[in-house]
PDB file of C-alpha atoms in Angstrom:
ATOM      1  CA  UNK A   6      26.628  28.781  -6.161  1.00  0.00           C
ATOM      2  CA  UNK A   7      26.260  26.085  -3.513  1.00  0.00           C
ATOM      3  CA  UNK A   8      23.562  23.535  -3.177  1.00  0.00           C
ATOM      4  CA  UNK A   9      21.928  22.246  -0.003  1.00  0.00           C
ATOM      5  CA  UNK A  10      21.927  18.715  -1.374  1.00  0.00           C
ATOM      6  CA  UNK A  11      24.629  16.929  -3.320  1.00  0.00           C
ATOM      7  CA  UNK A  12      24.168  16.185  -6.993  1.00  0.00           C
ATOM      8  CA  UNK A  13      23.069  12.817  -8.292  1.00  0.00           C
ATOM      9  CA  UNK A  14      25.161   9.950  -7.020  1.00  0.00           C
ATOM     10  CA  UNK A  15      26.570   7.099  -9.038  1.00  0.00           C
ATOM     11  CA  UNK A  16      23.968   4.839  -7.392  1.00  0.00           C
ATOM     12  CA  UNK A  17      21.100   7.147  -8.335  1.00  0.00           C
ATOM     13  CA  UNK A  18      22.399   7.492 -11.904  1.00  0.00           C
ATOM     14  CA  UNK A  19      22.771   3.705 -12.240  1.00  0.00           C
ATOM     15  CA  UNK A  20      19.323   2.975 -10.822  1.00  0.00           C
ATOM     16  CA  UNK A  21      17.762   5.655 -13.052  1.00  0.00           C
ATOM     17  CA  UNK A  22      19.421   4.063 -16.102  1.00  0.00           C
ATOM     18  CA  UNK A  23      18.146   0.628 -15.066  1.00  0.00           C
ATOM     19  CA  UNK A  24      14.606   1.923 -14.452  1.00  0.00           C
ATOM     20  CA  UNK A  25      14.557   3.637 -17.854  1.00  0.00           C
ATOM     21  CA  UNK A  26      15.817   0.477 -19.576  1.00  0.00           C
ATOM     22  CA  UNK A  27      13.271  -1.627 -17.687  1.00  0.00           C
ATOM     23  CA  UNK A  28      10.404   0.668 -18.733  1.00  0.00           C
ATOM     24  CA  UNK A  29      11.481   0.168 -22.353  1.00  0.00           C
ATOM     25  CA  UNK A  30      11.900  -3.608 -22.019  1.00  0.00           C
ATOM     26  CA  UNK A  31       8.569  -5.449 -21.952  1.00  0.00           C
ATOM     27  CA  UNK A  32      10.467  -8.738 -22.418  1.00  0.00           C
ATOM     28  CA  UNK A  33      12.286  -8.347 -19.066  1.00  0.00           C
ATOM     29  CA  UNK A  34      10.540  -9.342 -15.858  1.00  0.00           C
ATOM     30  CA  UNK A  35       9.079  -6.191 -14.303  1.00  0.00           C
ATOM     31  CA  UNK A  36       9.727  -7.196 -10.679  1.00  0.00           C
ATOM     32  CA  UNK A  37      13.474  -6.994 -11.247  1.00  0.00           C
ATOM     33  CA  UNK A  38      13.847  -3.613  -9.508  1.00  0.00           C
ATOM     34  CA  UNK A  39      12.227  -2.610  -6.238  1.00  0.00           C
ATOM     35  CA  UNK A  40      10.921   0.858  -5.471  1.00  0.00           C
ATOM     36  CA  UNK A  41      12.210   3.087  -2.697  1.00  0.00           C
ATOM     37  CA  UNK A  42      11.456   3.527   0.986  1.00  0.00           C
ATOM     38  CA  UNK A  43      10.363   6.825   2.498  1.00  0.00           C
ATOM     39  CA  UNK A  44      11.928   8.638   5.450  1.00  0.00           C
ATOM     40  CA  UNK A  45       9.234   7.541   7.916  1.00  0.00           C
ATOM     41  CA  UNK A  46       9.744   3.865   7.020  1.00  0.00           C
ATOM     42  CA  UNK A  47      13.519   4.277   7.226  1.00  0.00           C
ATOM     43  CA  UNK A  48      13.343   5.974  10.631  1.00  0.00           C
ATOM     44  CA  UNK A  49      11.101   3.226  12.035  1.00  0.00           C
ATOM     45  CA  UNK A  50      13.385   0.502  10.651  1.00  0.00           C
ATOM     46  CA  UNK A  51      16.493   2.195  12.046  1.00  0.00           C
ATOM     47  CA  UNK A  52      14.815   2.368  15.471  1.00  0.00           C
ATOM     48  CA  UNK A  53      14.260  -1.405  15.130  1.00  0.00           C
ATOM     49  CA  UNK A  54      17.986  -1.975  14.527  1.00  0.00           C
ATOM     50  CA  UNK A  55      18.262  -2.034  10.733  1.00  0.00           C
ATOM     51  CA  UNK A  56      21.700  -0.660   9.748  1.00  0.00           C
ATOM     52  CA  UNK A  57      21.662   2.872   8.366  1.00  0.00           C
ATOM     53  CA  UNK A  58      23.840   1.921   5.370  1.00  0.00           C
ATOM     54  CA  UNK A  59      21.255  -0.602   4.220  1.00  0.00           C
ATOM     55  CA  UNK A  60      18.448   1.918   4.714  1.00  0.00           C
ATOM     56  CA  UNK A  61      20.365   4.537   2.706  1.00  0.00           C
ATOM     57  CA  UNK A  62      20.570   2.037  -0.135  1.00  0.00           C
ATOM     58  CA  UNK A  63      16.844   1.245   0.141  1.00  0.00           C
ATOM     59  CA  UNK A  64      16.022   4.950  -0.129  1.00  0.00           C
ATOM     60  CA  UNK A  65      17.361   4.707  -3.705  1.00  0.00           C
ATOM     61  CA  UNK A  66      16.589   1.061  -4.523  1.00  0.00           C
ATOM     62  CA  UNK A  67      14.503  -1.129  -2.251  1.00  0.00           C
ATOM     63  CA  UNK A  68      15.843  -4.423  -3.541  1.00  0.00           C
ATOM     64  CA  UNK A  69      16.849  -6.006  -6.831  1.00  0.00           C
ATOM     65  CA  UNK A  70      16.069  -9.472  -8.107  1.00  0.00           C
ATOM     66  CA  UNK A  71      18.902 -10.020 -10.541  1.00  0.00           C
ATOM     67  CA  UNK A  72      17.956 -13.548 -11.509  1.00  0.00           C
ATOM     68  CA  UNK A  73      17.307 -16.911  -9.963  1.00  0.00           C
ATOM     69  CA  UNK A  74      20.735 -16.980  -8.280  1.00  0.00           C
ATOM     70  CA  UNK A  75      21.201 -13.396  -7.083  1.00  0.00           C
ATOM     71  CA  UNK A  76      18.953 -11.180  -5.009  1.00  0.00           C
ATOM     72  CA  UNK A  77      19.600  -8.037  -3.018  1.00  0.00           C
ATOM     73  CA  UNK A  78      16.709  -7.739  -0.581  1.00  0.00           C
ATOM     74  CA  UNK A  79      14.418  -4.802  -0.098  1.00  0.00           C
ATOM     75  CA  UNK A  80      13.688  -3.755   3.481  1.00  0.00           C
ATOM     76  CA  UNK A  81      10.622  -5.953   4.066  1.00  0.00           C
ATOM     77  CA  UNK A  82      12.288  -9.043   2.664  1.00  0.00           C
ATOM     78  CA  UNK A  83      15.509  -8.377   4.584  1.00  0.00           C
ATOM     79  CA  UNK A  84      13.569  -8.189   7.831  1.00  0.00           C
ATOM     80  CA  UNK A  85      12.091 -11.631   7.065  1.00  0.00           C
ATOM     81  CA  UNK A  86      15.533 -13.190   6.455  1.00  0.00           C
ATOM     82  CA  UNK A  87      17.385 -12.248   9.628  1.00  0.00           C
ATOM     83  CA  UNK A  88      17.189 -15.864  10.839  1.00  0.00           C
ATOM     84  CA  UNK A  89      20.288 -16.471   8.690  1.00  0.00           C
ATOM     85  CA  UNK A  90      22.285 -14.360  11.164  1.00  0.00           C
ATOM     86  CA  UNK A  91      21.673 -16.730  14.064  1.00  0.00           C
ATOM     87  CA  UNK A  92      24.353 -19.162  15.201  1.00  0.00           C
ATOM     88  CA  UNK A  93      24.365 -22.624  13.572  1.00  0.00           C
ATOM     89  CA  UNK A  94      25.641 -25.631  15.513  1.00  0.00           C
ATOM     90  CA  UNK A  95      29.053 -26.805  14.254  1.00  0.00           C
ATOM     91  CA  UNK A  96      29.405 -23.928  11.776  1.00  0.00           C
ATOM     92  CA  UNK A  97      32.831 -22.268  11.864  1.00  0.00           C
ATOM     93  CA  UNK A  98      31.269 -18.964  10.725  1.00  0.00           C
ATOM     94  CA  UNK A  99      30.898 -16.126  13.254  1.00  0.00           C
ATOM     95  CA  UNK A 100      27.113 -15.854  12.936  1.00  0.00           C
ATOM     96  CA  UNK A 101      25.447 -13.322  15.231  1.00  0.00           C
ATOM     97  CA  UNK A 102      22.461 -10.992  14.770  1.00  0.00           C
ATOM     98  CA  UNK A 103      24.385  -8.355  16.738  1.00  0.00           C
ATOM     99  CA  UNK A 104      27.252  -8.473  14.215  1.00  0.00           C
ATOM    100  CA  UNK A 105      25.480  -9.249  10.924  1.00  0.00           C
ATOM    101  CA  UNK A 106      22.429  -8.155   8.950  1.00  0.00           C
ATOM    102  CA  UNK A 107      21.256 -10.349   6.054  1.00  0.00           C
ATOM    103  CA  UNK A 108      20.858  -8.249   2.879  1.00  0.00           C
ATOM    104  CA  UNK A 109      20.467 -10.813   0.102  1.00  0.00           C
ATOM    105  CA  UNK A 110      21.259 -14.206  -1.395  1.00  0.00           C
ATOM    106  CA  UNK A 111      23.762 -15.454  -3.975  1.00  0.00           C
ATOM    107  CA  UNK A 112      23.686 -19.062  -5.138  1.00  0.00           C
ATOM    108  CA  UNK A 113      21.590 -20.138  -2.127  1.00  0.00           C
ATOM    109  CA  UNK A 114      24.034 -18.503   0.301  1.00  0.00           C
ATOM    110  CA  UNK A 115      23.040 -15.425   2.316  1.00  0.00           C
ATOM    111  CA  UNK A 116      24.820 -12.090   1.999  1.00  0.00           C
ATOM    112  CA  UNK A 117      25.503 -10.188   5.185  1.00  0.00           C
ATOM    113  CA  UNK A 118      26.214  -6.590   6.022  1.00  0.00           C
ATOM    114  CA  UNK A 119      28.885  -6.459   8.724  1.00  0.00           C
ATOM    115  CA  UNK A 120      27.324  -4.110  11.277  1.00  0.00           C
ATOM    116  CA  UNK A 121      30.738  -2.970  12.572  1.00  0.00           C
ATOM    117  CA  UNK A 122      32.744  -2.526   9.380  1.00  0.00           C
ATOM    118  CA  UNK A 123      29.976  -2.051   6.805  1.00  0.00           C
ATOM    119  CA  UNK A 124      31.345  -4.637   4.368  1.00  0.00           C
ATOM    120  CA  UNK A 125      29.218  -7.146   2.490  1.00  0.00           C
ATOM    121  CA  UNK A 126      30.232 -10.654   3.518  1.00  0.00           C
ATOM    122  CA  UNK A 127      29.274 -14.073   2.203  1.00  0.00           C
ATOM    123  CA  UNK A 128      30.321 -17.494   1.021  1.00  0.00           C
ATOM    124  CA  UNK A 129      28.631 -17.627  -2.406  1.00  0.00           C
ATOM    125  CA  UNK A 130      30.999 -20.264  -3.791  1.00  0.00           C
ATOM    126  CA  UNK A 131      29.775 -22.655  -1.081  1.00  0.00           C
ATOM    127  CA  UNK A 132      26.164 -22.337  -2.251  1.00  0.00           C
ATOM    128  CA  UNK A 133      23.621 -24.150  -0.100  1.00  0.00           C
ATOM    129  CA  UNK A 134      26.476 -25.511   2.056  1.00  0.00           C
ATOM    130  CA  UNK A 135      27.461 -21.984   3.113  1.00  0.00           C
ATOM    131  CA  UNK A 136      27.281 -22.805   6.854  1.00  0.00           C
ATOM    132  CA  UNK A 137      30.208 -25.206   6.360  1.00  0.00           C
ATOM    133  CA  UNK A 138      32.466 -22.531   4.840  1.00  0.00           C
ATOM    134  CA  UNK A 139      35.661 -21.878   6.791  1.00  0.00           C
ATOM    135  CA  UNK A 140      35.181 -18.107   6.709  1.00  0.00           C
ATOM    136  CA  UNK A 141      33.261 -15.306   5.067  1.00  0.00           C
ATOM    137  CA  UNK A 142      34.698 -13.565   2.036  1.00  0.00           C
ATOM    138  CA  UNK A 143      34.377  -9.780   1.872  1.00  0.00           C
ATOM    139  CA  UNK A 144      32.521  -9.237  -1.392  1.00  0.00           C
ATOM    140  CA  UNK A 145      32.450  -5.429  -1.266  1.00  0.00           C
ATOM    141  CA  UNK A 146      33.177  -2.602   1.176  1.00  0.00           C
ATOM    142  CA  UNK A 147      29.431  -1.823   1.453  1.00  0.00           C
ATOM    143  CA  UNK A 148      25.953  -2.472   0.043  1.00  0.00           C
ATOM    144  CA  UNK A 149      26.149   0.344  -2.500  1.00  0.00           C
ATOM    145  CA  UNK A 150      29.564  -0.846  -3.718  1.00  0.00           C
ATOM    146  CA  UNK A 151      28.302  -4.430  -3.900  1.00  0.00           C
ATOM    147  CA  UNK A 152      25.427  -3.362  -6.133  1.00  0.00           C
ATOM    148  CA  UNK A 153      27.450  -0.995  -8.307  1.00  0.00           C
ATOM    149  CA  UNK A 154      30.635  -3.062  -8.659  1.00  0.00           C
ATOM    150  CA  UNK A 155      29.334  -6.628  -8.541  1.00  0.00           C
ATOM    151  CA  UNK A 156      25.694  -6.587  -9.689  1.00  0.00           C
ATOM    152  CA  UNK A 157      25.516  -3.635 -12.092  1.00  0.00           C
ATOM    153  CA  UNK A 158      28.548  -4.813 -14.090  1.00  0.00           C
ATOM    154  CA  UNK A 159      29.556  -7.802 -16.186  1.00  0.00           C
ATOM    155  CA  UNK A 160      30.965  -9.288 -12.938  1.00  0.00           C
ATOM    156  CA  UNK A 161      27.362 -10.273 -12.156  1.00  0.00           C
ATOM    157  CA  UNK A 162      27.602 -13.229 -14.607  1.00  0.00           C
ATOM    158  CA  UNK A 163      30.593 -14.661 -12.731  1.00  0.00           C
ATOM    159  CA  UNK A 164      29.040 -14.086  -9.322  1.00  0.00           C
ATOM    160  CA  UNK A 165      25.756 -15.708 -10.416  1.00  0.00           C
ATOM    161  CA  UNK A 166      27.674 -18.586 -12.018  1.00  0.00           C
ATOM    162  CA  UNK A 167      25.766 -18.270 -15.292  1.00  0.00           C
ATOM    163  CA  UNK A 168      26.717 -20.827 -17.914  1.00  0.00           C
ATOM    164  CA  UNK A 169      28.239 -19.190 -21.021  1.00  0.00           C
ATOM    165  CA  UNK A 170      25.526 -20.685 -23.227  1.00  0.00           C
ATOM    166  CA  UNK A 171      22.824 -18.973 -21.156  1.00  0.00           C
ATOM    167  CA  UNK A 172      24.357 -15.491 -20.942  1.00  0.00           C
ATOM    168  CA  UNK A 173      22.268 -14.082 -23.782  1.00  0.00           C
ATOM    169  CA  UNK A 174      19.036 -15.233 -22.103  1.00  0.00           C
ATOM    170  CA  UNK A 175      19.647 -13.766 -18.645  1.00  0.00           C
ATOM    171  CA  UNK A 176      17.155 -10.929 -18.014  1.00  0.00           C
ATOM    172  CA  UNK A 177      19.456  -9.029 -15.642  1.00  0.00           C
ATOM    173  CA  UNK A 178      22.280  -9.025 -18.202  1.00  0.00           C
ATOM    174  CA  UNK A 179      19.812  -7.872 -20.871  1.00  0.00           C
ATOM    175  CA  UNK A 180      18.786  -5.017 -18.605  1.00  0.00           C
ATOM    176  CA  UNK A 181      22.405  -4.086 -17.847  1.00  0.00           C
ATOM    177  CA  UNK A 182      23.212  -3.992 -21.570  1.00  0.00           C
ATOM    178  CA  UNK A 183      20.121  -1.911 -22.404  1.00  0.00           C
ATOM    179  CA  UNK A 184      20.994   0.529 -19.612  1.00  0.00           C
ATOM    180  CA  UNK A 185      24.491   0.897 -21.096  1.00  0.00           C
ATOM    181  CA  UNK A 186      26.185  -0.630 -18.043  1.00  0.00           C
ATOM    182  CA  UNK A 187      27.793  -3.617 -19.825  1.00  0.00           C
ATOM    183  CA  UNK A 188      28.679  -4.629 -23.360  1.00  0.00           C
TER     184      UNK A 188
END
């Protein structure tokens, strides 16, 4: 028997687990996970130049606020943050709205989707001084991989630079543990 649509993806399964854990966690901030975007919204955004890969992600999860230091934007918020893609005087970074699309923030540094290659780029170690970084680091091969491999794992604590003494109090880590995604 064949199916017209593929089975649940790893992203869908992960987001479903997080939503279930969030519904059962009144002590975790409820705005942590965004909703989804519909096909009409996605089509209009794509016509306006939003990369399809980002829209595909937003169809499953329209943003995630993982804590004070890490945020993956939903569509509306991403559209408001595209100013980060513009060139900055004296910055060695290849900033260009034609080449980059801002998809989030880590430690006060924007995250970009490379429009040509699809990778997630950033300089999170530079923090607020990100424009002075020598180059972007590729953080993941795509938005979905960034979420699944960097934010929905224990790697999130390192990326967010959470102090060891505060690990047990971080709402995103609580949610990951309750969803069975980390120890």
